[in-house]
mmCIF file of N, CA and C in Angstrom:
data_model
loop_
_atom_site.group_PDB
_atom_site.id
_atom_site.type_symbol
_atom_site.label_atom_id
_atom_site.label_comp_id
_atom_site.label_asym_id
_atom_site.label_seq_id
_atom_site.Cartn_x
_atom_site.Cartn_y
_atom_site.Cartn_z
ATOM 1 N N MET A 1 -11.146 12.192 -4.579
ATOM 2 C CA MET A 1 -10.379 11.793 -5.690
ATOM 3 C C MET A 1 -9.024 11.238 -5.019
ATOM 4 N N THR A 2 -8.609 10.128 -5.538
ATOM 5 C CA THR A 2 -7.411 9.414 -5.211
ATOM 6 C C THR A 2 -6.168 9.856 -6.113
ATOM 7 N N GLU A 3 -5.171 10.313 -5.360
ATOM 8 C CA GLU A 3 -4.065 10.738 -6.167
ATOM 9 C C GLU A 3 -3.035 9.422 -6.109
ATOM 10 N N TYR A 4 -2.460 9.253 -7.351
ATOM 11 C CA TYR A 4 -1.485 8.040 -7.349
ATOM 12 C C TYR A 4 -0.016 8.728 -7.566
ATOM 13 N N LEU A 5 0.883 7.808 -6.952
ATOM 14 C CA LEU A 5 2.262 8.145 -7.301
ATOM 15 C C LEU A 5 2.464 7.836 -8.766
ATOM 16 N N ARG A 6 3.155 8.659 -9.577
ATOM 17 C CA ARG A 6 3.380 8.320 -10.920
ATOM 18 C C ARG A 6 4.754 8.051 -11.190
ATOM 19 N N GLY A 7 5.742 9.085 -10.859
ATOM 20 C CA GLY A 7 7.113 8.973 -11.587
ATOM 21 C C GLY A 7 7.962 8.048 -10.658
ATOM 22 N N SER A 8 9.045 7.728 -11.241
ATOM 23 C CA SER A 8 10.020 6.801 -10.610
ATOM 24 C C SER A 8 10.699 7.595 -9.447
ATOM 25 N N ARG A 9 10.826 8.871 -9.656
ATOM 26 C CA ARG A 9 11.346 9.627 -8.428
ATOM 27 C C ARG A 9 10.619 9.599 -7.215
ATOM 28 N N ASP A 10 9.309 9.572 -7.349
ATOM 29 C CA ASP A 10 8.432 9.550 -6.210
ATOM 30 C C ASP A 10 8.530 8.230 -5.547
ATOM 31 N N PHE A 11 8.582 7.173 -6.367
ATOM 32 C CA PHE A 11 8.636 5.763 -5.800
ATOM 33 C C PHE A 11 10.048 5.645 -5.049
ATOM 34 N N GLN A 12 11.072 6.134 -5.742
ATOM 35 C CA GLN A 12 12.355 5.979 -5.089
ATOM 36 C C GLN A 12 12.508 6.775 -3.775
ATOM 37 N N LYS A 13 11.890 7.762 -3.689
ATOM 38 C CA LYS A 13 11.880 8.730 -2.418
ATOM 39 C C LYS A 13 11.197 7.850 -1.342
ATOM 40 N N VAL A 14 10.108 7.197 -1.669
ATOM 41 C CA VAL A 14 9.334 6.379 -0.622
ATOM 42 C C VAL A 14 10.225 5.271 -0.202
ATOM 43 N N TYR A 15 10.875 4.596 -1.257
ATOM 44 C CA TYR A 15 11.524 3.234 -0.944
ATOM 45 C C TYR A 15 12.797 3.747 -0.022
ATOM 46 N N ARG A 16 13.595 4.855 -0.312
ATOM 47 C CA ARG A 16 14.804 5.197 0.335
ATOM 48 C C ARG A 16 14.336 5.694 1.666
ATOM 49 N N ASN A 17 13.457 6.552 1.900
ATOM 50 C CA ASN A 17 13.241 7.322 3.187
ATOM 51 C C ASN A 17 11.931 6.824 3.990
ATOM 52 N N GLY A 18 11.263 5.878 3.348
ATOM 53 C CA GLY A 18 10.058 5.505 4.113
ATOM 54 C C GLY A 18 10.155 4.344 5.021
ATOM 55 N N LYS A 19 9.210 3.932 5.822
ATOM 56 C CA LYS A 19 9.203 2.826 6.633
ATOM 57 C C LYS A 19 8.524 1.638 5.941
ATOM 58 N N ARG A 20 9.065 0.479 6.176
ATOM 59 C CA ARG A 20 8.566 -0.852 5.595
ATOM 60 C C ARG A 20 7.718 -1.561 6.503
ATOM 61 N N TYR A 21 6.673 -2.086 6.015
ATOM 62 C CA TYR A 21 5.652 -2.984 6.788
ATOM 63 C C TYR A 21 5.454 -4.220 5.951
ATOM 64 N N ASP A 22 5.840 -5.445 6.420
ATOM 65 C CA ASP A 22 5.708 -6.581 5.640
ATOM 66 C C ASP A 22 4.482 -7.266 6.084
ATOM 67 N N GLY A 23 3.688 -7.907 5.065
ATOM 68 C CA GLY A 23 2.578 -8.811 5.300
ATOM 69 C C GLY A 23 2.835 -9.934 4.521
ATOM 70 N N THR A 24 1.859 -10.927 4.562
ATOM 71 C CA THR A 24 1.947 -12.109 3.875
ATOM 72 C C THR A 24 1.630 -12.035 2.352
ATOM 73 N N LEU A 25 0.831 -10.952 2.025
ATOM 74 C CA LEU A 25 0.335 -10.791 0.645
ATOM 75 C C LEU A 25 0.930 -9.553 0.015
ATOM 76 N N MET A 26 1.498 -8.691 0.751
ATOM 77 C CA MET A 26 1.956 -7.482 0.311
ATOM 78 C C MET A 26 3.070 -6.826 1.214
ATOM 79 N N THR A 27 3.762 -5.942 0.720
ATOM 80 C CA THR A 27 4.753 -5.130 1.453
ATOM 81 C C THR A 27 4.432 -3.761 1.222
ATOM 82 N N ALA A 28 4.338 -2.953 2.209
ATOM 83 C CA ALA A 28 4.031 -1.485 2.091
ATOM 84 C C ALA A 28 5.175 -0.676 2.634
ATOM 85 N N PHE A 29 5.404 0.356 1.822
ATOM 86 C CA PHE A 29 6.426 1.343 2.230
ATOM 87 C C PHE A 29 5.695 2.764 2.359
ATOM 88 N N ILE A 30 5.828 3.324 3.524
ATOM 89 C CA ILE A 30 5.059 4.575 3.622
ATOM 90 C C ILE A 30 6.082 5.703 4.083
ATOM 91 N N LEU A 31 5.691 6.931 3.646
ATOM 92 C CA LEU A 31 6.521 8.098 4.012
ATOM 93 C C LEU A 31 5.522 9.173 4.232
ATOM 94 N N PRO A 32 5.631 9.838 5.368
ATOM 95 C CA PRO A 32 4.687 11.075 5.588
ATOM 96 C C PRO A 32 4.912 12.043 4.428
ATOM 97 N N ASN A 33 3.840 12.666 4.052
ATOM 98 C CA ASN A 33 3.945 13.690 3.040
ATOM 99 C C ASN A 33 3.286 15.075 3.712
ATOM 100 N N LYS A 34 3.520 16.097 3.050
ATOM 101 C CA LYS A 34 3.018 17.327 3.503
ATOM 102 C C LYS A 34 1.726 17.753 2.934
ATOM 103 N N LEU A 35 1.051 16.852 2.200
ATOM 104 C CA LEU A 35 -0.047 17.197 1.332
ATOM 105 C C LEU A 35 -1.341 16.857 2.122
ATOM 106 N N SER A 36 -2.469 17.222 1.673
ATOM 107 C CA SER A 36 -3.722 17.114 2.313
ATOM 108 C C SER A 36 -4.387 15.802 2.060
ATOM 109 N N GLN A 37 -3.741 14.876 1.311
ATOM 110 C CA GLN A 37 -4.273 13.525 1.111
ATOM 111 C C GLN A 37 -3.074 12.433 0.827
ATOM 112 N N ASN A 38 -3.599 11.262 0.984
ATOM 113 C CA ASN A 38 -2.727 10.096 0.796
ATOM 114 C C ASN A 38 -2.597 10.006 -0.649
ATOM 115 N N ARG A 39 -1.351 9.537 -1.040
ATOM 116 C CA ARG A 39 -1.015 9.180 -2.392
ATOM 117 C C ARG A 39 -0.547 7.596 -2.405
ATOM 118 N N PHE A 40 -0.963 7.043 -3.481
ATOM 119 C CA PHE A 40 -0.828 5.517 -3.502
ATOM 120 C C PHE A 40 -0.094 5.175 -4.760
ATOM 121 N N GLY A 41 0.817 4.244 -4.705
ATOM 122 C CA GLY A 41 1.450 3.561 -5.740
ATOM 123 C C GLY A 41 1.486 2.219 -5.688
ATOM 124 N N ILE A 42 1.461 1.417 -6.783
ATOM 125 C CA ILE A 42 1.417 -0.019 -6.712
ATOM 126 C C ILE A 42 2.528 -0.522 -7.591
ATOM 127 N N THR A 43 3.228 -1.755 -7.117
ATOM 128 C CA THR A 43 4.177 -2.287 -7.929
ATOM 129 C C THR A 43 3.708 -3.871 -7.846
ATOM 130 N N ALA A 44 3.836 -4.490 -9.121
ATOM 131 C CA ALA A 44 3.605 -5.916 -9.160
ATOM 132 C C ALA A 44 4.652 -6.369 -10.332
ATOM 133 N N SER A 45 5.781 -6.795 -9.833
ATOM 134 C CA SER A 45 6.736 -7.063 -10.836
ATOM 135 C C SER A 45 6.685 -8.508 -11.428
ATOM 136 N N ARG A 46 7.214 -8.716 -12.528
ATOM 137 C CA ARG A 46 7.085 -10.099 -13.035
ATOM 138 C C ARG A 46 7.873 -11.145 -12.251
ATOM 139 N N LYS A 47 8.848 -10.680 -11.691
ATOM 140 C CA LYS A 47 9.735 -11.521 -10.872
ATOM 141 C C LYS A 47 8.992 -11.894 -9.542
ATOM 142 N N ALA A 48 8.200 -10.984 -8.990
ATOM 143 C CA ALA A 48 7.574 -11.061 -7.630
ATOM 144 C C ALA A 48 6.194 -11.748 -7.846
ATOM 145 N N VAL A 49 5.455 -11.507 -8.899
ATOM 146 C CA VAL A 49 4.133 -11.929 -9.065
ATOM 147 C C VAL A 49 3.866 -12.949 -10.175
ATOM 148 N N GLY A 50 4.413 -12.698 -11.348
ATOM 149 C CA GLY A 50 4.289 -13.657 -12.437
ATOM 150 C C GLY A 50 3.844 -12.906 -13.696
ATOM 151 N N ASN A 51 3.148 -13.753 -14.555
ATOM 152 C CA ASN A 51 2.811 -13.144 -15.872
ATOM 153 C C ASN A 51 1.812 -12.025 -15.755
ATOM 154 N N ALA A 52 1.466 -11.471 -16.955
ATOM 155 C CA ALA A 52 0.737 -10.222 -17.071
ATOM 156 C C ALA A 52 -0.614 -10.464 -16.454
ATOM 157 N N VAL A 53 -1.227 -11.512 -16.620
ATOM 158 C CA VAL A 53 -2.598 -11.702 -16.155
ATOM 159 C C VAL A 53 -2.466 -11.681 -14.613
ATOM 160 N N LEU A 54 -1.621 -12.214 -14.007
ATOM 161 C CA LEU A 54 -1.404 -12.178 -12.453
ATOM 162 C C LEU A 54 -1.010 -10.874 -11.930
ATOM 163 N N ARG A 55 -0.258 -10.182 -12.660
ATOM 164 C CA ARG A 55 0.222 -8.818 -12.256
ATOM 165 C C ARG A 55 -1.010 -7.877 -12.337
ATOM 166 N N ASN A 56 -1.760 -8.067 -13.425
ATOM 167 C CA ASN A 56 -3.003 -7.106 -13.538
ATOM 168 C C ASN A 56 -3.905 -7.375 -12.450
ATOM 169 N N ARG A 57 -4.142 -8.694 -12.115
ATOM 170 C CA ARG A 57 -5.046 -9.115 -10.992
ATOM 171 C C ARG A 57 -4.548 -8.430 -9.745
ATOM 172 N N ALA A 58 -3.338 -8.593 -9.507
ATOM 173 C CA ALA A 58 -2.674 -8.022 -8.173
ATOM 174 C C ALA A 58 -2.970 -6.453 -8.150
ATOM 175 N N ARG A 59 -2.697 -5.905 -9.151
ATOM 176 C CA ARG A 59 -2.919 -4.435 -9.243
ATOM 177 C C ARG A 59 -4.393 -3.989 -9.068
ATOM 178 N N ARG A 60 -5.285 -4.745 -9.585
ATOM 179 C CA ARG A 60 -6.716 -4.548 -9.391
ATOM 180 C C ARG A 60 -7.080 -4.696 -7.926
ATOM 181 N N LEU A 61 -6.791 -5.851 -7.327
ATOM 182 C CA LEU A 61 -6.920 -6.056 -5.971
ATOM 183 C C LEU A 61 -6.464 -4.980 -5.121
ATOM 184 N N LEU A 62 -5.178 -4.502 -5.387
ATOM 185 C CA LEU A 62 -4.669 -3.462 -4.432
ATOM 186 C C LEU A 62 -5.402 -2.099 -4.545
ATOM 187 N N ARG A 63 -5.682 -1.735 -5.844
ATOM 188 C CA ARG A 63 -6.390 -0.598 -6.055
ATOM 189 C C ARG A 63 -7.893 -0.652 -5.415
ATOM 190 N N GLU A 64 -8.506 -1.718 -5.577
ATOM 191 C CA GLU A 64 -9.814 -1.770 -4.905
ATOM 192 C C GLU A 64 -9.638 -1.715 -3.459
ATOM 193 N N THR A 65 -8.706 -2.378 -2.827
ATOM 194 C CA THR A 65 -8.503 -2.448 -1.443
ATOM 195 C C THR A 65 -8.219 -0.968 -0.895
ATOM 196 N N PHE A 66 -7.392 -0.223 -1.626
ATOM 197 C CA PHE A 66 -7.101 1.045 -1.092
ATOM 198 C C PHE A 66 -8.419 2.029 -1.371
ATOM 199 N N ARG A 67 -9.330 1.812 -2.215
ATOM 200 C CA ARG A 67 -10.515 2.456 -2.535
ATOM 201 C C ARG A 67 -11.489 2.164 -1.356
ATOM 202 N N LEU A 68 -11.491 0.968 -0.977
ATOM 203 C CA LEU A 68 -12.418 0.567 0.028
ATOM 204 C C LEU A 68 -12.005 1.028 1.398
ATOM 205 N N LYS A 69 -10.671 1.060 1.619
ATOM 206 C CA LYS A 69 -10.219 1.483 3.046
ATOM 207 C C LYS A 69 -9.852 2.943 3.076
ATOM 208 N N LYS A 70 -10.218 3.733 2.086
ATOM 209 C CA LYS A 70 -9.801 5.108 2.044
ATOM 210 C C LYS A 70 -10.306 5.908 3.349
ATOM 211 N N SER A 71 -11.480 5.493 3.819
ATOM 212 C CA SER A 71 -11.947 6.141 5.003
ATOM 213 C C SER A 71 -11.161 5.666 6.221
ATOM 214 N N SER A 72 -10.692 4.480 6.294
ATOM 215 C CA SER A 72 -9.806 4.210 7.463
ATOM 216 C C SER A 72 -8.492 4.944 7.368
ATOM 217 N N LEU A 73 -7.991 5.380 6.153
ATOM 218 C CA LEU A 73 -6.785 6.010 6.156
ATOM 219 C C LEU A 73 -6.931 7.449 6.777
ATOM 220 N N SER A 74 -8.133 7.873 6.733
ATOM 221 C CA SER A 74 -8.270 9.351 7.170
ATOM 222 C C SER A 74 -8.188 9.245 8.785
ATOM 223 N N ASP A 75 -8.184 8.119 9.337
ATOM 224 C CA ASP A 75 -8.080 7.932 10.890
ATOM 225 C C ASP A 75 -6.688 8.097 11.210
ATOM 226 N N LEU A 76 -5.774 7.923 10.437
ATOM 227 C CA LEU A 76 -4.304 8.102 10.773
ATOM 228 C C LEU A 76 -4.145 9.570 10.953
ATOM 229 N N GLN A 77 -3.022 9.876 11.789
ATOM 230 C CA GLN A 77 -2.777 11.232 12.193
ATOM 231 C C GLN A 77 -2.144 11.864 10.911
ATOM 232 N N GLU A 78 -1.377 11.252 10.323
ATOM 233 C CA GLU A 78 -0.720 11.979 9.069
ATOM 234 C C GLU A 78 -1.131 11.386 7.870
ATOM 235 N N LYS A 79 -0.831 12.172 6.753
ATOM 236 C CA LYS A 79 -0.999 11.739 5.379
ATOM 237 C C LYS A 79 0.315 11.147 4.775
ATOM 238 N N TYR A 80 0.107 10.045 4.079
ATOM 239 C CA TYR A 80 1.393 9.433 3.630
ATOM 240 C C TYR A 80 1.361 9.139 2.193
ATOM 241 N N ASP A 81 2.594 8.871 1.599
ATOM 242 C CA ASP A 81 2.742 8.398 0.278
ATOM 243 C C ASP A 81 2.924 6.905 0.591
ATOM 244 N N TRP A 82 2.141 6.082 -0.141
ATOM 245 C CA TRP A 82 2.189 4.689 -0.083
ATOM 246 C C TRP A 82 2.775 3.979 -1.348
ATOM 247 N N VAL A 83 3.632 3.109 -1.111
ATOM 248 C CA VAL A 83 4.085 2.224 -2.267
ATOM 249 C C VAL A 83 3.702 0.849 -1.709
ATOM 250 N N VAL A 84 2.897 0.170 -2.484
ATOM 251 C CA VAL A 84 2.529 -1.266 -1.993
ATOM 252 C C VAL A 84 3.068 -2.241 -3.003
ATOM 253 N N ASN A 85 3.818 -3.233 -2.640
ATOM 254 C CA ASN A 85 4.448 -4.207 -3.596
ATOM 255 C C ASN A 85 3.655 -5.414 -3.395
ATOM 256 N N ALA A 86 3.088 -6.086 -4.462
ATOM 257 C CA ALA A 86 2.358 -7.355 -4.367
ATOM 258 C C ALA A 86 3.454 -8.406 -4.237
ATOM 259 N N LYS A 87 3.063 -9.336 -3.454
ATOM 260 C CA LYS A 87 3.828 -10.711 -3.275
ATOM 261 C C LYS A 87 3.197 -11.690 -4.115
ATOM 262 N N ARG A 88 3.938 -12.766 -4.503
ATOM 263 C CA ARG A 88 3.527 -13.886 -5.308
ATOM 264 C C ARG A 88 2.118 -14.449 -5.027
ATOM 265 N N ARG A 89 1.790 -14.615 -3.814
ATOM 266 C CA ARG A 89 0.609 -15.195 -3.430
ATOM 267 C C ARG A 89 -0.660 -14.258 -3.618
ATOM 268 N N LEU A 90 -0.496 -13.102 -3.683
ATOM 269 C CA LEU A 90 -1.582 -12.092 -3.692
ATOM 270 C C LEU A 90 -2.631 -12.344 -4.816
ATOM 271 N N PRO A 91 -2.357 -12.707 -6.013
ATOM 272 C CA PRO A 91 -3.467 -12.839 -7.144
ATOM 273 C C PRO A 91 -4.329 -14.089 -6.718
ATOM 274 N N SER A 92 -3.822 -14.975 -6.026
ATOM 275 C CA SER A 92 -4.686 -16.285 -5.794
ATOM 276 C C SER A 92 -5.682 -15.973 -4.678
ATOM 277 N N PHE A 93 -5.618 -14.909 -4.006
ATOM 278 C CA PHE A 93 -6.574 -14.678 -2.949
ATOM 279 C C PHE A 93 -7.606 -13.825 -3.365
ATOM 280 N N LYS A 94 -8.867 -13.877 -2.460
ATOM 281 C CA LYS A 94 -10.003 -13.082 -2.881
ATOM 282 C C LYS A 94 -9.787 -11.654 -2.282
ATOM 283 N N LEU A 95 -10.661 -10.767 -2.535
ATOM 284 C CA LEU A 95 -10.532 -9.321 -2.222
ATOM 285 C C LEU A 95 -10.612 -9.279 -0.692
ATOM 286 N N ASN A 96 -11.508 -9.976 0.005
ATOM 287 C CA ASN A 96 -11.650 -9.865 1.391
ATOM 288 C C ASN A 96 -10.346 -10.202 2.203
ATOM 289 N N ALA A 97 -9.559 -11.156 1.652
ATOM 290 C CA ALA A 97 -8.269 -11.507 2.352
ATOM 291 C C ALA A 97 -7.340 -10.285 2.134
ATOM 292 N N THR A 98 -7.427 -9.720 0.871
ATOM 293 C CA THR A 98 -6.450 -8.503 0.727
ATOM 294 C C THR A 98 -6.731 -7.418 1.583
ATOM 295 N N VAL A 99 -8.143 -7.159 1.764
ATOM 296 C CA VAL A 99 -8.637 -6.130 2.610
ATOM 297 C C VAL A 99 -8.158 -6.374 4.105
ATOM 298 N N GLU A 100 -8.311 -7.566 4.574
ATOM 299 C CA GLU A 100 -7.920 -7.870 5.987
ATOM 300 C C GLU A 100 -6.427 -7.662 6.139
ATOM 301 N N GLU A 101 -5.653 -8.109 5.135
ATOM 302 C CA GLU A 101 -4.175 -7.810 5.254
ATOM 303 C C GLU A 101 -3.946 -6.426 5.362
ATOM 304 N N PHE A 102 -4.533 -5.532 4.498
ATOM 305 C CA PHE A 102 -4.394 -4.143 4.496
ATOM 306 C C PHE A 102 -4.788 -3.427 5.915
ATOM 307 N N GLU A 103 -5.916 -4.001 6.423
ATOM 308 C CA GLU A 103 -6.313 -3.598 7.751
ATOM 309 C C GLU A 103 -5.270 -3.863 8.835
ATOM 310 N N LYS A 104 -4.527 -4.988 8.761
ATOM 311 C CA LYS A 104 -3.493 -5.345 9.721
ATOM 312 C C LYS A 104 -2.385 -4.455 9.597
ATOM 313 N N LEU A 105 -2.022 -3.991 8.261
ATOM 314 C CA LEU A 105 -0.853 -3.074 8.081
ATOM 315 C C LEU A 105 -1.271 -1.724 8.705
ATOM 316 N N LEU A 106 -2.543 -1.264 8.473
ATOM 317 C CA LEU A 106 -3.076 -0.059 8.955
ATOM 318 C C LEU A 106 -3.029 -0.151 10.505
ATOM 319 N N SER A 107 -3.330 -1.147 11.159
ATOM 320 C CA SER A 107 -3.480 -1.143 12.669
ATOM 321 C C SER A 107 -1.937 -1.133 13.142
ATOM 322 N N LYS A 108 -1.039 -1.737 12.524
ATOM 323 C CA LYS A 108 0.327 -1.509 12.891
ATOM 324 C C LYS A 108 0.808 -0.014 12.742
ATOM 325 N N ILE A 109 0.440 0.628 11.662
ATOM 326 C CA ILE A 109 0.878 1.981 11.527
ATOM 327 C C ILE A 109 0.263 2.814 12.587
ATOM 328 N N ALA A 110 -1.079 2.531 12.718
ATOM 329 C CA ALA A 110 -1.709 3.527 13.856
ATOM 330 C C ALA A 110 -1.172 3.227 15.185
ATOM 331 N N GLN A 111 -0.785 1.946 15.500
ATOM 332 C CA GLN A 111 -0.117 1.617 16.860
ATOM 333 C C GLN A 111 1.333 2.471 16.923
ATOM 334 N N GLN A 112 1.930 2.410 15.864
ATOM 335 C CA GLN A 112 3.279 3.095 15.967
ATOM 336 C C GLN A 112 3.019 4.604 15.974
ATOM 337 N N GLU A 113 2.015 5.189 15.332
ATOM 338 C CA GLU A 113 1.672 6.620 15.431
ATOM 339 C C GLU A 113 1.404 6.912 16.952
ATOM 340 N N SER A 114 0.502 6.186 17.575
ATOM 341 C CA SER A 114 0.156 6.385 18.988
ATOM 342 C C SER A 114 1.336 6.186 19.862
ATOM 343 N N ASP A 115 2.123 5.368 19.586
ATOM 344 C CA ASP A 115 3.378 5.200 20.490
ATOM 345 C C ASP A 115 4.268 6.508 20.347
ATOM 346 N N LYS A 116 4.341 7.046 19.156
ATOM 347 C CA LYS A 116 5.170 8.281 18.885
ATOM 348 C C LYS A 116 4.686 9.416 19.749
ATOM 349 N N SER A 117 3.396 9.447 19.910
ATOM 350 C CA SER A 117 2.788 10.682 20.595
ATOM 351 C C SER A 117 2.894 10.675 22.095
#
C-alpha cells in the first residue's frame, strides 16, 4: 500500500529540509523519514502546469510513475518522503517519458547515497 503525504505541514517539512533534484519534466524534493515505507506527495499548480485538465493529467502520470517504480524505490538504502512538482511540459509527454525521467532522478539519488557510505 502506498502512503501519500497529505497535510500542508508534511509538504512544508520536505520543502524546507529536503534535498532538491531537478529534471526536465519534474522537480523532486526528498527527505529521509524514519518510517518503513516511502511516502509520496504531488503538486501540479495552475501557474506551473496550466488548467485543470492538464493538472489532473500531470497528477495521474506522476501517481502511475510512482506505482510502477515502487520496486525500484526499495533499492534505495533509506525510506523517503517525496514531494514531486510537475513542470509545464509534463502533461504533453507519454507515461514512458515520465518513467524514464523518474529513473534518472532515482539514479542520481542512489549515486549520492553510495557516495555518502
